[in-house]
Amino acid sequence: MKTVLTIFGATGNLMHKKLALALIQLLKQKQIDDSFQIICVSRRDYTTEMYFEHLKEFVKSDIDLDVLKNNLEYVKMDIMDLNDYTMLRKKIESKSSFPYQSLFYLAVAPEFFVDIASGISNAKLIEKGNSIGRIVFEKPFGVSFGSAKEINQKLSEYFEENQIFRIDHYLGKDMIQNILVMRFANRLLENNWSSDSISQVSIDVKETEGIGNRGEYYDSSGALKDMIQSHLLQMLALVAMEEPKSLSSDDIRKEKIKVLQNTIVKTQNAVFGQYEGYLFEQKIPQDSITETFVFLKAEVSTPRWKNVPFFLTTGKKLNEKKAEIIIDFKEHSSAKKLWPNNNHTSNQLVIGISEYEGIRFQMNVKKPGLNDTVSDALLDYCHSCQKIGNNPEAYEKLLKDFIVNNSTLFTSWKEIEASWNIIDHLKKDLSNPVIYKSISDFADIISKVKRGV
Ligand SMILES: NC(=O)c1ccc[n+]([C@@H]2O[C@H](COP(=O)([O-])OP(=O)(O)OC[C@H]3O[C@@H](n4cnc5c(N)ncnc54)[C@H](OP(=O)(O)O)[C@@H]3O)[C@@H](O)[C@H]2O)c1
């Protein structure tokens, strides 16, 4: 079916950094056909030619914007003005003859979500229940359970749940999608994927940069809401979920929801930090206690994960830029019995999400030579090295899925609800953050939380 995609917020950072490139790649690879029409919306008084000039200023110089020339038109509109939606409707109708699907991407601040949804619905750009009309909402979806519920209640007046796509771009990353394949397509792993064999799970998303020029947004959010509520809890859900009945989005979401509803973080198991110098960043109040670092010890109270702690760590201005999931296995009792005088490592599986994309498995082997000595060895699968040509970016995958109406990698309302419940409970008792220069400043306190003392 032909498609018209309208992007609100087309002069924003997300369009410059991610969406323009993703659309170019999809067109180049013929993942979307030449009849695909894109309408780019913002308030600026541009012609389409001027809009291309604007994009040129912001996108990387090696990106070939000409690929979009036959498919893209710029439209000036104010998203707060209801009359402009009637104009937009005429524009969309002029782009394609029926039947066509009418898709919307809201790359705008969350405070506009409800106004845009209402404008779209009033102008009958999307009919409730008719899935040829669908709409993407960028994160964050609310700032608390209460606000997320309020937004969702409004949206559900205009659209059915299956027309609403809440994006978490982490889910579009190839190695995140690899988690289910690794777990359920490998007997060796799935048979040992429980407290019988696993001692602990760590999920780390560390950044070296500070908040840059996002001060206003970041200070009202903090690491707990910006990272844990979405990306890290989604990663936890994929690692901890039971096998879904099928790979349909409903079946996968059902299992993820159960995990999130059974995830508990006690207040004493949370550590918060703020990097030194944060208060001197642009638009940060001098008395801000917003956290830029979080460490949590979470419990997943399902039979599979009895007594297995899940350690979640995220922060800015840390010593490395890295996102990974580390599964630590228990030591095998035979190893100590049979090779008592040797040092053995416990098996460890590392799923590298970024910057390294791959899987590393630490195991014990016999040291080459005449001695009967055990040493450790690292099996290393580099996922990104296997790709030929274009490495699909998360946004490319998510846009493609949105266009073909596959919602598996988008977050359902029930997942949002369960994650906000975890965060709100912690935010209520948030202690003042520790000022840090490096992650080693947390070594003692994290070690205490890990040991439960
Ligand atoms: N940037 C990222 O890398 C990133 C990553 C993940 C999620 N997100 C999410 O994506 C969303 C957009 O972020 P962003 O960084 O792209 O925002 P941004 O750079 O501030 O851009 C906001 C866009 O909204 C438009 N806009 C604002 N008020 C408008 C109005 N009344 N009528 C029409 N257009 C209006 C602006 O157009 P004008 O030119 O007319 O002002 C601009 O195009 C946010 O929800 C953010 O949390 C962003």
XYZ file of C-alpha atoms and ligand atoms in Angstrom:
501
model
C 0.000 0.000 0.000
C 1.182 3.534 -0.738
C 2.309 5.579 2.238
C 2.381 9.237 3.221
C 4.560 9.883 6.281
C 4.239 13.242 8.049
C 7.075 14.220 10.375
C 6.331 16.866 13.016
C 9.500 18.514 14.305
C 11.295 18.287 10.946
C 13.747 21.092 11.791
C 14.753 19.436 15.074
C 17.818 17.612 16.216
C 16.314 14.127 15.841
C 15.522 14.729 12.164
C 19.056 16.059 11.575
C 20.821 13.288 13.453
C 18.718 10.195 12.799
C 15.508 10.358 10.780
C 16.838 11.948 7.565
C 19.600 9.355 7.286
C 17.257 6.457 8.110
C 14.825 7.537 5.374
C 17.642 7.939 2.850
C 18.939 4.448 3.613
C 15.472 2.890 3.333
C 14.913 4.549 -0.045
C 18.384 3.662 -1.324
C 17.958 0.021 -0.388
C 14.431 -0.036 -1.847
C 13.019 -1.024 1.536
C 10.452 1.657 0.745
C 9.419 2.304 -2.826
C 9.556 5.456 -4.918
C 5.871 6.203 -4.308
C 6.649 6.817 -0.612
C 5.830 10.440 0.276
C 7.271 12.416 3.180
C 5.811 15.664 4.496
C 8.125 17.587 6.808
C 6.479 20.008 9.191
C 7.718 22.899 11.321
C 6.825 26.561 11.907
C 9.600 27.994 9.792
C 8.708 29.918 6.694
C 10.583 27.684 4.255
C 9.955 26.418 0.769
C 10.930 22.811 0.127
C 14.183 24.048 -1.489
C 14.973 26.155 1.577
C 14.245 23.177 3.803
C 16.815 21.106 1.894
C 19.326 23.918 2.392
C 18.509 23.852 6.108
C 19.053 20.063 6.263
C 22.377 20.417 4.457
C 23.625 22.656 7.265
C 22.920 20.084 9.935
C 23.293 16.581 8.526
C 26.716 15.039 8.009
C 28.356 16.219 4.792
C 28.621 12.713 3.297
C 24.845 12.178 3.397
C 23.277 12.355 -0.044
C 20.107 14.414 0.517
C 19.256 14.275 -3.205
C 17.880 10.767 -2.602
C 14.915 12.474 -0.879
C 14.306 15.094 -3.584
C 11.405 13.325 -5.339
C 9.748 12.115 -2.174
C 9.815 15.009 0.272
C 7.837 18.230 0.622
C 8.153 20.824 3.377
C 4.968 22.261 4.902
C 4.884 25.222 7.278
C 2.358 24.766 10.055
C 1.820 25.554 13.712
C 0.999 22.391 15.588
C -1.047 24.423 18.065
C -3.351 25.801 15.361
C -6.272 23.469 14.587
C -6.933 25.120 11.200
C -3.490 24.085 10.028
C -4.517 20.409 10.296
C -7.229 20.936 7.669
C -4.548 22.414 5.401
C -2.304 19.424 6.202
C -5.099 17.013 5.334
C -5.495 18.604 1.877
C -1.748 18.357 1.390
C -1.684 14.684 2.353
C -4.661 13.890 0.120
C -2.947 15.573 -2.804
C 0.037 13.256 -2.400
C -1.576 9.921 -3.088
C -4.768 8.424 -4.419
C -6.740 6.101 -2.137
C -6.026 3.666 -0.654
C -2.909 4.786 1.172
C -1.690 4.593 4.719
C -1.254 7.843 6.577
C 1.554 7.720 9.114
C 2.733 10.371 11.569
C 6.018 10.727 13.431
C 6.056 13.098 16.414
C 9.700 14.219 16.712
C 8.666 16.996 19.083
C 8.734 17.636 22.815
C 6.278 15.431 24.762
C 4.158 18.416 25.843
C 2.876 18.564 22.249
C 1.790 14.901 22.080
C -1.829 15.420 23.103
C -2.353 18.613 21.060
C -1.031 16.997 17.908
C -3.034 13.832 18.509
C -6.183 15.908 18.956
C -5.431 17.965 15.806
C -4.868 14.800 13.784
C -8.045 13.213 15.061
C -10.239 16.337 14.622
C -9.112 16.754 11.036
C -9.774 13.015 10.475
C -6.196 12.408 9.433
C -6.411 9.156 11.376
C -9.627 7.297 12.102
C -9.789 5.518 15.435
C -9.595 1.743 14.892
C -8.444 1.942 11.274
C -4.862 0.723 11.348
C -3.935 2.327 8.019
C -3.486 5.403 10.231
C -0.686 5.090 12.812
C 1.379 7.438 14.921
C 4.854 7.322 16.533
C 5.553 9.062 19.838
C 9.146 9.786 20.780
C 10.394 9.206 24.275
C 9.953 10.233 27.045
C 6.357 9.066 27.353
C 5.371 11.069 30.436
C 7.505 12.102 33.376
C 5.798 9.858 35.947
C 3.134 7.173 35.990
C 0.458 9.836 36.569
C 1.488 12.022 33.640
C 2.028 9.030 31.332
C -1.465 7.762 32.241
C -2.969 11.163 31.539
C -1.306 11.314 28.102
C -2.341 7.759 27.359
C -5.964 8.316 28.371
C -6.153 11.273 26.004
C -4.515 9.355 23.176
C -6.867 6.437 23.649
C -9.792 8.813 22.967
C -8.343 9.289 19.483
C -6.580 6.025 18.620
C -6.631 2.325 19.452
C -3.540 0.889 21.172
C -2.475 -0.851 17.939
C -2.267 2.543 16.185
C 0.076 3.987 18.845
C 3.828 3.299 18.448
C 5.917 4.419 21.460
C 9.528 4.438 20.428
C 12.515 3.346 22.482
C 15.345 3.504 19.965
C 17.427 1.055 22.029
C 15.067 -1.719 20.933
C 16.033 -1.048 17.322
C 19.667 -1.911 17.986
C 20.729 -5.155 16.333
C 22.332 -6.655 19.429
C 19.213 -5.994 21.507
C 17.214 -7.975 18.955
C 19.904 -10.632 19.184
C 19.064 -11.316 22.849
C 16.008 -13.427 22.024
C 17.819 -15.335 19.273
C 20.742 -16.101 21.565
C 18.511 -17.207 24.400
C 15.906 -19.248 22.576
C 17.897 -20.627 19.630
C 20.759 -22.033 21.746
C 20.069 -24.988 24.021
C 23.325 -24.414 25.862
C 22.238 -20.957 26.936
C 18.525 -21.389 27.500
C 18.994 -24.536 29.590
C 21.281 -22.574 31.883
C 19.335 -19.313 31.830
C 18.110 -19.277 35.434
C 19.203 -19.082 39.055
C 20.392 -22.723 38.811
C 23.371 -21.537 36.778
C 23.462 -17.742 36.852
C 24.771 -15.827 39.849
C 24.140 -12.246 38.702
C 23.195 -10.089 35.731
C 24.669 -6.621 35.083
C 23.255 -4.139 32.601
C 25.509 -1.147 31.965
C 25.000 1.898 29.777
C 27.921 4.230 30.384
C 28.649 7.508 28.632
C 31.747 9.689 28.604
C 29.937 12.878 27.602
C 28.071 15.276 29.860
C 24.631 16.701 29.155
C 25.796 19.065 26.390
C 23.162 21.652 25.506
C 20.235 19.547 26.728
C 20.344 21.151 30.208
C 16.722 22.180 30.434
C 15.361 18.788 29.446
C 17.952 16.807 31.367
C 17.579 18.617 34.655
C 13.852 17.914 34.753
C 14.516 14.277 33.956
C 17.774 12.861 35.317
C 19.346 9.486 34.606
C 16.618 7.487 36.327
C 13.885 8.752 34.014
C 16.034 9.357 30.939
C 17.782 5.971 30.847
C 16.543 3.454 33.422
C 12.785 3.875 32.870
C 13.177 3.133 29.184
C 16.393 1.545 27.869
C 17.733 -0.364 30.877
C 14.387 -1.749 32.030
C 13.632 -2.846 28.473
C 16.980 -4.673 28.363
C 16.223 -6.282 31.712
C 12.810 -7.426 30.443
C 14.361 -9.114 27.386
C 16.997 -10.889 29.480
C 14.567 -12.043 32.159
C 11.384 -12.882 30.221
C 10.016 -16.384 29.781
C 9.875 -17.936 26.315
C 7.090 -16.251 24.325
C 4.471 -18.448 22.624
C 5.519 -16.958 19.296
C 7.496 -14.013 17.989
C 4.338 -11.934 17.526
C 4.472 -8.538 19.195
C 1.575 -9.484 21.506
C 3.280 -12.639 22.768
C 6.654 -10.954 23.324
C 5.086 -7.961 25.059
C 3.027 -10.248 27.322
C 6.200 -11.856 28.665
C 8.072 -8.556 29.038
C 5.169 -7.052 30.973
C 5.230 -9.964 33.452
C 8.917 -9.296 34.156
C 8.441 -5.552 34.648
C 5.467 -6.121 36.935
C 7.629 -8.429 39.046
C 10.691 -6.206 39.230
C 11.412 -4.588 42.571
C 14.116 -2.127 43.602
C 14.329 -1.336 47.297
C 15.259 2.263 48.105
C 18.352 1.182 50.019
C 19.546 -0.593 46.871
C 19.779 2.581 44.803
C 22.851 4.829 44.474
C 22.663 8.253 42.843
C 25.449 10.552 41.690
C 25.922 13.907 39.999
C 29.088 14.625 38.060
C 31.339 17.372 39.333
C 30.701 20.510 37.290
C 27.090 19.627 36.446
C 25.866 22.789 38.203
C 27.979 24.896 35.815
C 26.356 23.433 32.699
C 23.969 25.658 30.703
C 20.462 26.149 32.159
C 21.108 24.141 35.337
C 19.823 25.676 38.596
C 22.563 26.145 41.184
C 20.743 23.970 43.719
C 19.922 21.126 41.328
C 20.039 17.637 42.848
C 19.333 15.898 39.535
C 21.189 12.601 39.231
C 23.500 11.959 36.281
C 24.508 8.523 37.596
C 22.388 5.659 38.892
C 23.260 2.218 40.193
C 20.406 -0.109 41.160
C 20.176 -3.612 42.509
C 16.886 -4.991 41.187
C 15.138 -8.245 42.013
C 12.989 -10.077 39.509
C 10.600 -12.077 41.624
C 9.773 -14.876 39.227
C 10.757 -18.512 39.951
C 13.467 -18.425 37.266
C 15.366 -15.590 38.945
C 15.119 -16.454 42.633
C 18.047 -14.759 44.476
C 19.701 -13.506 41.277
C 20.462 -9.777 41.549
C 20.173 -7.580 38.468
C 22.628 -4.672 38.678
C 21.733 -1.683 36.511
C 24.320 1.065 36.008
C 24.076 4.175 33.881
C 25.764 7.546 33.990
C 27.331 10.466 32.211
C 30.955 11.643 32.309
C 32.212 8.154 33.116
C 35.511 6.696 32.018
C 34.088 4.740 29.082
C 31.310 4.779 26.502
C 29.812 1.353 26.537
C 26.489 -0.474 26.645
C 26.593 -4.140 27.552
C 24.848 -6.939 29.395
C 27.013 -9.235 31.503
C 25.739 -12.623 32.618
C 27.870 -14.207 35.357
C 27.502 -17.958 35.762
C 28.081 -19.832 38.997
C 31.290 -21.752 39.339
C 30.919 -25.440 38.510
C 31.553 -27.558 41.608
C 33.523 -30.187 39.615
C 36.155 -27.640 38.641
C 37.335 -27.137 42.224
C 37.147 -30.856 42.994
C 39.072 -32.040 39.931
C 41.625 -29.218 39.629
C 41.944 -28.033 43.245
C 45.258 -26.254 42.741
C 44.196 -24.181 39.771
C 42.508 -20.826 39.474
C 39.316 -21.183 37.488
C 37.211 -18.373 36.184
C 33.452 -18.613 36.340
C 31.849 -18.548 32.922
C 30.844 -15.103 31.828
C 28.781 -14.052 28.836
C 29.028 -10.459 27.649
C 26.513 -9.140 25.148
C 28.031 -5.989 23.663
C 25.352 -3.549 22.512
C 27.600 -0.588 21.707
C 30.289 0.542 20.933
C 31.428 -3.087 20.638
C 28.645 -5.133 19.077
C 29.133 -8.799 19.702
C 29.229 -11.661 22.163
C 32.143 -12.711 24.333
C 32.179 -15.899 26.349
C 34.729 -16.552 29.024
C 35.456 -20.222 29.734
C 38.030 -22.560 31.247
C 40.338 -24.579 28.969
C 43.438 -26.692 29.372
C 46.612 -24.676 28.974
C 48.578 -25.921 25.940
C 51.592 -28.023 26.874
C 52.600 -30.890 29.116
C 51.160 -29.499 32.335
C 47.632 -30.260 33.473
C 46.861 -26.624 34.071
C 43.546 -24.853 33.661
C 43.492 -21.370 32.210
C 40.795 -19.062 30.920
C 39.936 -18.405 27.280
C 37.735 -15.862 25.595
C 35.481 -16.791 22.675
C 34.732 -13.627 20.764
C 31.977 -13.184 18.161
C 32.081 -9.757 16.522
C 28.568 -9.083 15.237
C 29.260 -5.800 13.464
C 32.180 -7.399 11.571
C 29.705 -9.793 9.887
C 27.710 -7.045 8.249
C 28.373 -6.265 4.637
C 27.762 -2.735 3.372
C 25.324 -0.647 5.333
C 25.070 -1.295 9.070
C 21.423 -0.595 9.783
C 20.946 2.028 12.435
C 18.282 1.579 15.097
C 16.066 4.260 13.570
C 16.199 2.597 10.157
C 14.878 -0.660 11.603
C 12.215 1.079 13.697
C 10.980 3.264 10.834
C 10.779 0.225 8.568
C 8.799 -1.709 11.208
C 6.474 1.243 11.715
C 5.824 1.466 7.976
C 5.015 -2.253 7.699
C 2.936 -2.127 10.909
C 5.115 -4.367 13.057
C 5.004 -3.136 16.654
C 7.249 -5.766 18.286
C 10.083 -3.302 18.938
C 7.813 -0.557 20.248
C 6.730 -0.269 23.857
C 3.165 -1.102 24.848
C 1.216 0.948 27.378
C 1.385 -1.836 29.969
C 5.207 -1.883 29.776
C 5.301 1.898 30.203
C 2.939 1.621 33.150
C 5.009 -1.060 34.885
C 8.316 0.793 34.317
C 6.966 4.081 35.646
C 5.720 2.304 38.753
C 9.282 1.113 39.466
C 10.744 4.592 38.852
C 8.099 6.578 40.750
C 8.620 4.456 43.822
C 12.367 5.209 43.740
C 12.012 8.861 42.821
C 9.803 9.377 45.885
C 12.690 8.592 48.224
C 15.526 9.893 46.084
C 18.504 10.734 48.276
C 20.834 13.624 47.408
C 23.320 12.483 44.792
C 26.993 11.866 45.555
C 29.219 14.281 43.596
C 31.619 12.217 41.489
C 34.685 12.661 39.351
C 34.805 9.067 38.221
C 32.924 5.818 38.677
C 35.543 4.680 41.179
C 34.048 7.220 43.633
C 31.142 4.791 44.003
C 33.235 1.666 44.531
C 32.605 1.319 48.287
C 28.954 2.167 48.302
C 28.181 -0.078 45.304
C 30.108 -2.912 46.875
C 28.002 -2.543 50.051
C 24.732 -2.573 48.093
C 25.899 -5.637 46.158
C 26.725 -7.455 49.381
C 23.501 -6.285 51.020
C 25.192 -4.586 53.999
N 17.615 14.578 19.564
C 17.784 13.311 19.832
O 18.819 12.686 19.557
C 16.672 12.528 20.476
C 16.919 11.211 20.882
C 15.885 10.487 21.450
C 14.643 11.083 21.604
N 14.415 12.367 21.226
C 13.054 12.921 21.406
O 12.594 13.403 20.151
C 11.764 14.554 20.349
C 12.319 15.715 19.531
O 13.628 16.019 19.991
P 14.593 17.034 19.230
O 15.881 16.995 19.943
O 14.570 16.761 17.754
O 13.834 18.453 19.517
P 14.206 19.897 18.978
O 15.554 19.900 18.325
O 13.939 20.853 20.082
O 13.115 20.133 17.828
C 11.773 20.400 18.097
C 10.977 20.495 16.798
O 9.619 20.817 17.138
C 9.193 21.844 16.278
N 8.153 22.670 16.912
C 8.163 23.182 18.166
N 7.028 23.890 18.368
C 6.305 23.814 17.219
C 5.044 24.333 16.806
N 4.256 25.055 17.626
N 4.601 24.046 15.556
C 5.364 23.313 14.706
N 6.562 22.776 15.036
C 7.019 23.043 16.283
C 10.428 22.660 16.036
O 10.223 23.421 14.873
P 10.607 24.983 14.739
O 11.782 24.977 13.825
O 9.394 25.563 14.133
O 10.911 25.514 16.118
C 11.472 21.559 15.837
O 11.395 21.064 14.520
C 11.745 14.801 21.852
O 10.603 14.154 22.395
C 13.017 14.115 22.359
O 12.922 13.708 23.685
C 15.415 13.091 20.658
